[in-house]
Amino acid sequence: MLTKAIGALTMPLLLSLPPETAHRATIAALKYAPFLPKTASPPGLAVSAFGLDFPNPIGMAAGFDKNAEVAGPLLALGFGFVEVGTLTPRRQSGNPQPRLFRLPRDGALINRMGFNNDGYEAARARLAARPAAGIVGVNFGPNRDAVDRVADVALGVKTFAPAASYFAVNVSSPNTPGLRDLQQRAAFDELVARVAEAREQAAPGRPLLVKIAPDLDLRGLDDVVEVCARRGVDGLIVANTTIARPESLEGRDNGEAGGLSGRPLFESSTRMLARAYLRCGGALTLIGCGGVEDAETALAKIEAGATLVQVYTGLVYRGPALIGEILDGLARAVERRGPLVALTGSRAREWAANP
Ligand SMILES: Cc1cc2nc3c(=O)[nH]c(=O)nc-3n(C[C@H](O)[C@H](O)[C@H](O)COP(=O)(O)O)c2cc1C
């Protein structure tokens, strides 16, 4: 109730500010607002995945809390988990501004932030200082000018071993030149082998996930699934932003370079999720991400094969009330149709067959 009221008051103001200013203001408000209302997870939404117990399956996607500043407040708002990052070993400023664009009529964003972040050490210290409650995954990737990209990623495992509930390796941002090439079979196999070895040394058994691009073709998806299953990766996050530009986009900034997120990403990322689900045969746990903006789209991700679901762009347009709305809608679905685990993948074949 209070979350709804706060959202109703603040969202028009935030959406009238330039997008990056609005984002900075939101992070500051979350950081310094002790009055934040707490949202409890409705009963029946608890989920177990890769050895962790989530109070509900809805998570904050990477890129919102890049520097691990507000994981606690985001959990208090009702998220079942938070993924911080993407972090790189050394601080970097990212691409020149403007680099974040709203396409309100499309319910979409285009960003080419370019991994602007404070670096591993600052985030490690912040995570070490926070209370241990709640599931916080850490997403990391290489610096733009890395000499050895795989070493940058392996260092992430070592650095965040004391603090991360799970590790998420980002090989799918379109805004670091050449990064997505790490998804190609030989490079990907080497990356995953070295990261899995780092995990064995620094944090045996800690869940290791890989976040993939929605633009992979089916052969690329086959390769990713095969390598991950063989090398003991626990899960995939499907998916990051897309470099595709559907013709239907109406926003003035639809020609900006970068990754497109939100409503126009929903269909393609859900189809890819279903295809990943059918290929995994249960060997990998899937997090569905892309275009979730209400309870129906969250449920669709679960039916397509997701055990957990992440949101970013929907929150930008709908505000914090979206979290409670999704949780209530899922709770009603569970009452009507049975536990979430039974719904996972129930419509994967239909989604995978979508042209
Ligand atoms: C402004 C912005 C910054 C992002 N930064 C990252 C990032 O640093 N690392 C990452 O893995 N994904 C990043 N993402 C991608 C999101 O985590 C998510 O995969 C994508 O936006 C699709 O979800 P959505 O449609 O709910 O936004 C970013 C997205 C946006 C909109």
GROMACS .gro file of C-alpha atoms and ligand atoms in nm:
model
  386
    1MET     CA    1   0.000   0.000   0.000
    2LEU     CA    2   0.269   0.245   0.115
    3THR     CA    3   0.500   0.127  -0.165
    4LYS     CA    4   0.220   0.204  -0.415
    5ALA     CA    5   0.172   0.553  -0.269
    6ILE     CA    6   0.544   0.630  -0.273
    7GLY     CA    7   0.564   0.504  -0.633
    8ALA     CA    8   0.263   0.712  -0.740
    9LEU     CA    9   0.426   1.023  -0.596
   10THR     CA   10   0.780   0.970  -0.721
   11MET     CA   11   0.743   0.798  -1.060
   12PRO     CA   12   0.617   1.103  -1.258
   13LEU     CA   13   0.905   1.308  -1.120
   14LEU     CA   14   1.166   1.039  -1.193
   15LEU     CA   15   1.037   0.989  -1.548
   16SER     CA   16   1.060   1.365  -1.610
   17LEU     CA   17   1.435   1.363  -1.531
   18PRO     CA   18   1.705   1.256  -1.778
   19PRO     CA   19   1.732   0.875  -1.744
   20GLU     CA   20   2.073   0.859  -1.582
   21THR     CA   21   1.990   1.139  -1.337
   22ALA     CA   22   1.673   0.950  -1.243
   23HIS     CA   23   1.877   0.635  -1.186
   24ARG     CA   24   2.127   0.814  -0.964
   25ALA     CA   25   1.842   0.974  -0.765
   26THR     CA   26   1.678   0.633  -0.718
   27ILE     CA   27   1.999   0.475  -0.590
   28ALA     CA   28   2.051   0.769  -0.350
   29ALA     CA   29   1.691   0.745  -0.226
   30LEU     CA   30   1.723   0.371  -0.166
   31LYS     CA   31   2.055   0.420   0.010
   32TYR     CA   32   1.949   0.695   0.245
   33ALA     CA   33   1.582   0.617   0.298
   34PRO     CA   34   1.540   0.432   0.627
   35PHE     CA   35   1.162   0.474   0.599
   36LEU     CA   36   1.139   0.227   0.310
   37PRO     CA   37   0.830   0.009   0.343
   38LYS     CA   38   0.906  -0.363   0.368
   39THR     CA   39   0.717  -0.606   0.145
   40ALA     CA   40   0.687  -0.965   0.269
   41SER     CA   41   0.678  -1.255   0.024
   42PRO     CA   42   0.332  -1.414   0.003
   43PRO     CA   43   0.324  -1.777   0.118
   44GLY     CA   44   0.365  -2.043  -0.149
   45LEU     CA   45   0.625  -1.858  -0.354
   46ALA     CA   46   0.941  -1.995  -0.191
   47VAL     CA   47   1.170  -2.164  -0.445
   48SER     CA   48   1.485  -2.375  -0.411
   49ALA     CA   49   1.742  -2.340  -0.685
   50PHE     CA   50   2.106  -2.447  -0.706
   51GLY     CA   51   2.113  -2.519  -0.335
   52LEU     CA   52   1.976  -2.179  -0.228
   53ASP     CA   53   1.635  -2.109  -0.075
   54PHE     CA   54   1.466  -1.805  -0.228
   55PRO     CA   55   1.167  -1.644  -0.049
   56ASN     CA   56   1.019  -1.576  -0.393
   57PRO     CA   57   1.142  -1.615  -0.752
   58ILE     CA   58   1.152  -1.246  -0.854
   59GLY     CA   59   1.497  -1.086  -0.863
   60MET     CA   60   1.650  -0.752  -0.947
   61ALA     CA   61   1.849  -0.795  -1.270
   62ALA     CA   62   2.212  -0.688  -1.305
   63GLY     CA   63   2.294  -0.332  -1.407
   64PHE     CA   64   2.062  -0.153  -1.165
   65ASP     CA   65   2.284  -0.182  -0.856
   66LYS     CA   66   2.614  -0.196  -1.043
   67ASN     CA   67   2.822  -0.110  -0.737
   68ALA     CA   68   2.650  -0.316  -0.468
   69GLU     CA   69   2.520  -0.009  -0.286
   70VAL     CA   70   2.153  -0.094  -0.231
   71ALA     CA   71   2.110  -0.472  -0.220
   72GLY     CA   72   1.958  -0.454   0.131
   73PRO     CA   73   1.691  -0.194   0.044
   74LEU     CA   74   1.603  -0.383  -0.279
   75LEU     CA   75   1.552  -0.703  -0.080
   76ALA     CA   76   1.335  -0.508   0.166
   77LEU     CA   77   1.119  -0.386  -0.124
   78GLY     CA   78   1.021  -0.749  -0.183
   79PHE     CA   79   1.273  -0.890  -0.429
   80GLY     CA   80   1.356  -1.253  -0.357
   81PHE     CA   81   1.715  -1.190  -0.464
   82VAL     CA   82   1.937  -0.919  -0.607
   83GLU     CA   83   2.214  -0.947  -0.865
   84VAL     CA   84   2.469  -0.667  -0.829
   85GLY     CA   85   2.718  -0.565  -1.101
   86THR     CA   86   2.839  -0.593  -1.368
   87LEU     CA   87   3.170  -0.530  -1.190
   88THR     CA   88   3.510  -0.525  -1.356
   89PRO     CA   89   3.849  -0.565  -1.181
   90ARG     CA   90   3.939  -0.198  -1.220
   91ARG     CA   91   3.703   0.099  -1.193
   92GLN     CA   92   3.596   0.226  -1.536
   93SER     CA   93   3.383   0.520  -1.642
   94GLY     CA   94   3.197   0.354  -1.929
   95ASN     CA   95   3.090   0.520  -2.252
   96PRO     CA   96   3.038   0.895  -2.292
   97GLN     CA   97   2.694   1.030  -2.198
   98PRO     CA   98   2.419   1.027  -2.311
   99ARG     CA   99   2.421   0.648  -2.307
  100LEU     CA  100   2.078   0.557  -2.166
  101PHE     CA  101   1.757   0.631  -2.359
  102ARG     CA  102   1.389   0.584  -2.275
  103LEU     CA  103   1.143   0.460  -2.536
  104PRO     CA  104   0.829   0.507  -2.324
  105ARG     CA  105   0.575   0.419  -2.593
  106ASP     CA  106   0.756   0.088  -2.642
  107GLY     CA  107   0.803   0.019  -2.270
  108ALA     CA  108   1.172  -0.009  -2.356
  109LEU     CA  109   1.519   0.128  -2.289
  110ILE     CA  110   1.832   0.139  -2.499
  111ASN     CA  111   2.160   0.151  -2.308
  112ARG     CA  112   2.525   0.158  -2.399
  113MET     CA  113   2.656   0.220  -2.048
  114GLY     CA  114   2.972   0.015  -2.113
  115PHE     CA  115   3.027  -0.134  -1.766
  116ASN     CA  116   3.063   0.193  -1.574
  117ASN     CA  117   3.148   0.074  -1.223
  118ASP     CA  118   3.369   0.129  -0.916
  119GLY     CA  119   3.571  -0.192  -0.963
  120TYR     CA  120   3.595  -0.521  -0.771
  121GLU     CA  121   3.759  -0.392  -0.456
  122ALA     CA  122   3.505  -0.117  -0.375
  123ALA     CA  123   3.215  -0.356  -0.427
  124ARG     CA  124   3.384  -0.632  -0.228
  125ALA     CA  125   3.426  -0.397   0.069
  126ARG     CA  126   3.061  -0.284   0.049
  127LEU     CA  127   2.936  -0.641   0.034
  128ALA     CA  128   3.157  -0.742   0.326
  129ALA     CA  129   3.007  -0.461   0.535
  130ARG     CA  130   2.641  -0.551   0.475
  131PRO     CA  131   2.442  -0.790   0.695
  132ALA     CA  132   2.449  -1.141   0.551
  133ALA     CA  133   2.069  -1.171   0.519
  134GLY     CA  134   1.917  -1.230   0.174
  135ILE     CA  135   2.043  -1.372  -0.154
  136VAL     CA  136   2.283  -1.143  -0.340
  137GLY     CA  137   2.449  -1.270  -0.656
  138VAL     CA  138   2.752  -1.092  -0.800
  139ASN     CA  139   2.777  -1.039  -1.176
  140PHE     CA  140   3.121  -0.963  -1.320
  141GLY     CA  141   3.310  -0.935  -1.646
  142PRO     CA  142   3.638  -0.811  -1.794
  143ASN     CA  143   3.760  -0.453  -1.817
  144ARG     CA  144   3.721  -0.302  -2.162
  145ASP     CA  145   4.102  -0.290  -2.204
  146ALA     CA  146   4.172  -0.627  -2.038
  147VAL     CA  147   4.485  -0.806  -2.157
  148ASP     CA  148   4.347  -1.143  -2.046
  149ARG     CA  149   3.966  -1.133  -2.028
  150VAL     CA  150   3.938  -1.479  -1.881
  151ALA     CA  151   4.179  -1.388  -1.600
  152ASP     CA  152   3.961  -1.083  -1.520
  153VAL     CA  153   3.659  -1.308  -1.485
  154ALA     CA  154   3.842  -1.574  -1.280
  155LEU     CA  155   3.959  -1.296  -1.046
  156GLY     CA  156   3.593  -1.207  -0.992
  157VAL     CA  157   3.530  -1.553  -0.849
  158LYS     CA  158   3.823  -1.518  -0.611
  159THR     CA  159   3.738  -1.161  -0.506
  160PHE     CA  160   3.368  -1.221  -0.440
  161ALA     CA  161   3.401  -1.570  -0.289
  162PRO     CA  162   3.346  -1.441   0.067
  163ALA     CA  163   3.032  -1.242  -0.022
  164ALA     CA  164   2.846  -1.375  -0.325
  165SER     CA  165   2.546  -1.605  -0.284
  166TYR     CA  166   2.613  -1.696  -0.648
  167PHE     CA  167   2.846  -1.588  -0.927
  168ALA     CA  168   2.713  -1.462  -1.262
  169VAL     CA  169   2.957  -1.436  -1.550
  170ASN     CA  170   2.859  -1.173  -1.805
  171VAL     CA  171   2.965  -1.264  -2.159
  172SER     CA  172   2.668  -1.099  -2.322
  173SER     CA  173   2.677  -0.722  -2.288
  174PRO     CA  174   2.671  -0.563  -2.634
  175ASN     CA  175   2.856  -0.258  -2.500
  176THR     CA  176   3.206  -0.396  -2.445
  177PRO     CA  177   3.358  -0.457  -2.789
  178GLY     CA  178   3.434  -0.823  -2.850
  179LEU     CA  179   3.285  -0.944  -2.519
  180ARG     CA  180   3.015  -1.154  -2.681
  181ASP     CA  181   3.281  -1.340  -2.881
  182LEU     CA  182   3.353  -1.519  -2.553
  183GLN     CA  183   3.030  -1.710  -2.619
  184GLN     CA  184   3.185  -1.880  -2.921
  185ARG     CA  185   3.256  -2.245  -2.856
  186ALA     CA  186   3.635  -2.267  -2.817
  187ALA     CA  187   3.670  -1.937  -2.628
  188PHE     CA  188   3.367  -2.020  -2.415
  189ASP     CA  189   3.499  -2.363  -2.325
  190GLU     CA  190   3.829  -2.213  -2.210
  191LEU     CA  191   3.653  -1.939  -2.014
  192VAL     CA  192   3.418  -2.177  -1.836
  193ALA     CA  193   3.699  -2.425  -1.760
  194ARG     CA  194   3.912  -2.156  -1.596
  195VAL     CA  195   3.625  -1.999  -1.407
  196ALA     CA  196   3.504  -2.337  -1.283
  197GLU     CA  197   3.857  -2.411  -1.165
  198ALA     CA  198   3.870  -2.076  -0.982
  199ARG     CA  199   3.539  -2.165  -0.820
  200GLU     CA  200   3.674  -2.505  -0.712
  201GLN     CA  201   3.966  -2.333  -0.541
  202ALA     CA  202   3.795  -2.030  -0.388
  203ALA     CA  203   3.438  -2.139  -0.321
  204PRO     CA  204   3.366  -2.505  -0.396
  205GLY     CA  205   2.999  -2.569  -0.460
  206ARG     CA  206   2.902  -2.200  -0.483
  207PRO     CA  207   2.652  -2.163  -0.768
  208LEU     CA  208   2.807  -2.044  -1.094
  209LEU     CA  209   2.581  -1.894  -1.363
  210VAL     CA  210   2.644  -1.757  -1.710
  211LYS     CA  211   2.440  -1.473  -1.860
  212ILE     CA  212   2.386  -1.507  -2.232
  213ALA     CA  213   2.273  -1.282  -2.517
  214PRO     CA  214   1.929  -1.320  -2.673
  215ASP     CA  215   2.095  -1.283  -3.013
  216LEU     CA  216   2.272  -1.623  -3.008
  217ASP     CA  217   2.164  -1.851  -3.290
  218LEU     CA  218   2.050  -2.206  -3.219
  219ARG     CA  219   2.392  -2.355  -3.283
  220GLY     CA  220   2.544  -2.103  -3.044
  221LEU     CA  221   2.284  -2.194  -2.785
  222ASP     CA  222   2.361  -2.566  -2.831
  223ASP     CA  223   2.730  -2.494  -2.771
  224VAL     CA  224   2.667  -2.284  -2.460
  225VAL     CA  225   2.437  -2.544  -2.306
  226GLU     CA  226   2.672  -2.832  -2.386
  227VAL     CA  227   2.981  -2.658  -2.243
  228CYS     CA  228   2.799  -2.538  -1.930
  229ALA     CA  229   2.649  -2.879  -1.853
  230ARG     CA  230   2.982  -3.056  -1.910
  231ARG     CA  231   3.184  -2.811  -1.701
  232GLY     CA  232   2.948  -2.809  -1.402
  233VAL     CA  233   2.794  -2.464  -1.444
  234ASP     CA  234   2.476  -2.445  -1.235
  235GLY     CA  235   2.258  -2.218  -1.443
  236LEU     CA  236   2.199  -1.973  -1.726
  237ILE     CA  237   2.051  -1.625  -1.718
  238VAL     CA  238   1.850  -1.586  -2.037
  239ALA     CA  239   1.897  -1.310  -2.139
  240ASN     CA  240   2.084  -0.983  -2.162
  241THR     CA  241   1.975  -0.690  -2.384
  242THR     CA  242   1.946  -0.733  -2.761
  243ILE     CA  243   2.119  -0.560  -3.048
  244ALA     CA  244   1.812  -0.635  -3.265
  245ARG     CA  245   1.570  -0.349  -3.339
  246PRO     CA  246   1.216  -0.471  -3.407
  247GLU     CA  247   1.045  -0.264  -3.679
  248SER     CA  248   0.759  -0.192  -3.443
  249LEU     CA  249   0.969   0.043  -3.225
  250GLU     CA  250   0.808   0.385  -3.204
  251GLY     CA  251   1.046   0.568  -2.969
  252ARG     CA  252   1.233   0.871  -3.101
  253ASP     CA  253   1.565   0.719  -2.988
  254ASN     CA  254   1.514   0.378  -3.149
  255GLY     CA  255   1.820   0.429  -3.370
  256GLU     CA  256   2.060   0.471  -3.078
  257ALA     CA  257   2.337   0.212  -3.053
  258GLY     CA  258   2.338  -0.024  -2.755
  259GLY     CA  259   2.125  -0.297  -2.601
  260LEU     CA  260   1.746  -0.286  -2.616
  261SER     CA  261   1.553  -0.404  -2.309
  262GLY     CA  262   1.192  -0.415  -2.195
  263ARG     CA  263   0.869  -0.507  -2.376
  264PRO     CA  264   1.019  -0.552  -2.727
  265LEU     CA  265   1.262  -0.809  -2.581
  266PHE     CA  266   0.993  -1.019  -2.415
  267GLU     CA  267   0.899  -1.253  -2.701
  268SER     CA  268   1.248  -1.329  -2.829
  269SER     CA  269   1.404  -1.375  -2.486
  270THR     CA  270   1.118  -1.600  -2.369
  271ARG     CA  271   1.148  -1.811  -2.683
  272MET     CA  272   1.519  -1.847  -2.622
  273LEU     CA  273   1.455  -1.939  -2.260
  274ALA     CA  274   1.221  -2.217  -2.371
  275ARG     CA  275   1.475  -2.343  -2.622
  276ALA     CA  276   1.744  -2.344  -2.353
  277TYR     CA  277   1.509  -2.530  -2.118
  278LEU     CA  278   1.438  -2.802  -2.372
  279ARG     CA  279   1.810  -2.839  -2.446
  280CYS     CA  280   1.924  -2.857  -2.083
  281GLY     CA  281   1.725  -3.160  -1.977
  282GLY     CA  282   1.727  -3.028  -1.622
  283ALA     CA  283   2.109  -3.005  -1.604
  284LEU     CA  284   2.099  -2.626  -1.570
  285THR     CA  285   1.867  -2.401  -1.371
  286LEU     CA  286   1.735  -2.109  -1.573
  287ILE     CA  287   1.672  -1.747  -1.478
  288GLY     CA  288   1.434  -1.582  -1.722
  289CYS     CA  289   1.497  -1.214  -1.793
  290GLY     CA  290   1.370  -0.975  -2.059
  291GLY     CA  291   1.052  -0.773  -2.082
  292VAL     CA  292   0.883  -0.875  -1.758
  293GLU     CA  293   0.638  -0.597  -1.676
  294ASP     CA  294   0.353  -0.764  -1.484
  295ALA     CA  295   0.246  -1.093  -1.326
  296GLU     CA  296   0.144  -1.241  -1.664
  297THR     CA  297   0.484  -1.187  -1.823
  298ALA     CA  298   0.659  -1.320  -1.509
  299LEU     CA  299   0.440  -1.630  -1.516
  300ALA     CA  300   0.511  -1.674  -1.888
  301LYS     CA  301   0.884  -1.689  -1.811
  302ILE     CA  302   0.820  -1.965  -1.557
  303GLU     CA  303   0.600  -2.158  -1.799
  304ALA     CA  304   0.872  -2.125  -2.063
  305GLY     CA  305   1.128  -2.285  -1.829
  306ALA     CA  306   1.249  -2.033  -1.571
  307THR     CA  307   1.290  -2.131  -1.208
  308LEU     CA  308   1.369  -1.768  -1.122
  309VAL     CA  309   1.282  -1.443  -1.300
  310GLN     CA  310   1.461  -1.107  -1.315
  311VAL     CA  311   1.331  -0.758  -1.389
  312TYR     CA  312   1.490  -0.427  -1.480
  313THR     CA  313   1.311  -0.210  -1.740
  314GLY     CA  314   0.963  -0.288  -1.605
  315LEU     CA  315   1.067  -0.139  -1.273
  316VAL     CA  316   1.185   0.182  -1.442
  317TYR     CA  317   0.838   0.245  -1.588
  318ARG     CA  318   0.617   0.092  -1.319
  319GLY     CA  319   0.810   0.173  -1.002
  320PRO     CA  320   0.842  -0.034  -0.685
  321ALA     CA  321   0.472  -0.128  -0.673
  322LEU     CA  322   0.546  -0.366  -0.961
  323ILE     CA  323   0.719  -0.610  -0.725
  324GLY     CA  324   0.414  -0.657  -0.500
  325GLU     CA  325   0.186  -0.676  -0.805
  326ILE     CA  326   0.393  -0.958  -0.956
  327LEU     CA  327   0.416  -1.146  -0.626
  328ASP     CA  328   0.039  -1.122  -0.568
  329GLY     CA  329  -0.032  -1.240  -0.924
  330LEU     CA  330   0.204  -1.536  -0.886
  331ALA     CA  331   0.051  -1.625  -0.550
  332ARG     CA  332  -0.294  -1.635  -0.715
  333ALA     CA  333  -0.158  -1.855  -0.996
  334VAL     CA  334  -0.011  -2.095  -0.739
  335GLU     CA  335  -0.345  -2.114  -0.554
  336ARG     CA  336  -0.525  -2.196  -0.877
  337ARG     CA  337  -0.272  -2.415  -1.054
  338GLY     CA  338  -0.034  -2.564  -0.798
  339PRO     CA  339   0.329  -2.503  -0.698
  340LEU     CA  340   0.566  -2.296  -0.911
  341VAL     CA  341   0.796  -2.592  -0.961
  342ALA     CA  342   0.512  -2.774  -1.140
  343LEU     CA  343   0.455  -2.473  -1.368
  344THR     CA  344   0.821  -2.445  -1.469
  345GLY     CA  345   0.855  -2.541  -1.833
  346SER     CA  346   0.485  -2.636  -1.867
  347ARG     CA  347   0.463  -2.433  -2.191
  348ALA     CA  348   0.823  -2.465  -2.308
  349ARG     CA  349   0.729  -2.653  -2.625
  350GLU     CA  350   0.478  -2.390  -2.732
  351TRP     CA  351   0.726  -2.109  -2.668
  352ALA     CA  352   1.013  -2.287  -2.840
  353ALA     CA  353   0.801  -2.345  -3.150
  354ASN     CA  354   0.713  -1.975  -3.185
  355PRO     CA  355   0.863  -1.842  -3.507
  356LIG     C1  356   2.051   0.057  -1.802
  356LIG     C2  357   2.080  -0.089  -1.805
  356LIG     C3  358   2.203  -0.136  -1.761
  356LIG     C4  359   2.232  -0.272  -1.763
  356LIG     N1  360   2.353  -0.315  -1.717
  356LIG     C5  361   2.377  -0.448  -1.712
  356LIG     C6  362   2.499  -0.495  -1.657
  356LIG     O1  363   2.583  -0.420  -1.612
  356LIG     N2  364   2.520  -0.630  -1.656
  356LIG     C7  365   2.426  -0.720  -1.704
  356LIG     O2  366   2.450  -0.840  -1.697
  356LIG     N3  367   2.309  -0.676  -1.753
  356LIG     C8  368   2.282  -0.544  -1.759
  356LIG     N4  369   2.164  -0.500  -1.809
  356LIG     C9  370   2.067  -0.599  -1.865
  356LIG    C10  371   1.960  -0.640  -1.765
  356LIG     O3  372   2.015  -0.704  -1.653
  356LIG    C11  373   1.860  -0.735  -1.833
  356LIG     O4  374   1.927  -0.851  -1.873
  356LIG    C12  375   1.792  -0.673  -1.954
  356LIG     O5  376   1.767  -0.535  -1.933
  356LIG    C13  377   1.661  -0.743  -1.988
  356LIG     O6  378   1.569  -0.732  -1.882
  356LIG     P1  379   1.452  -0.621  -1.879
  356LIG     O7  380   1.380  -0.628  -2.010
  356LIG     O8  381   1.367  -0.659  -1.761
  356LIG     O9  382   1.519  -0.490  -1.860
  356LIG    C14  383   2.133  -0.364  -1.809
  356LIG    C15  384   2.009  -0.317  -1.852
  356LIG    C16  385   1.981  -0.182  -1.850
  356LIG    C17  386   1.845  -0.135  -1.896
   0.00000   0.00000   0.00000
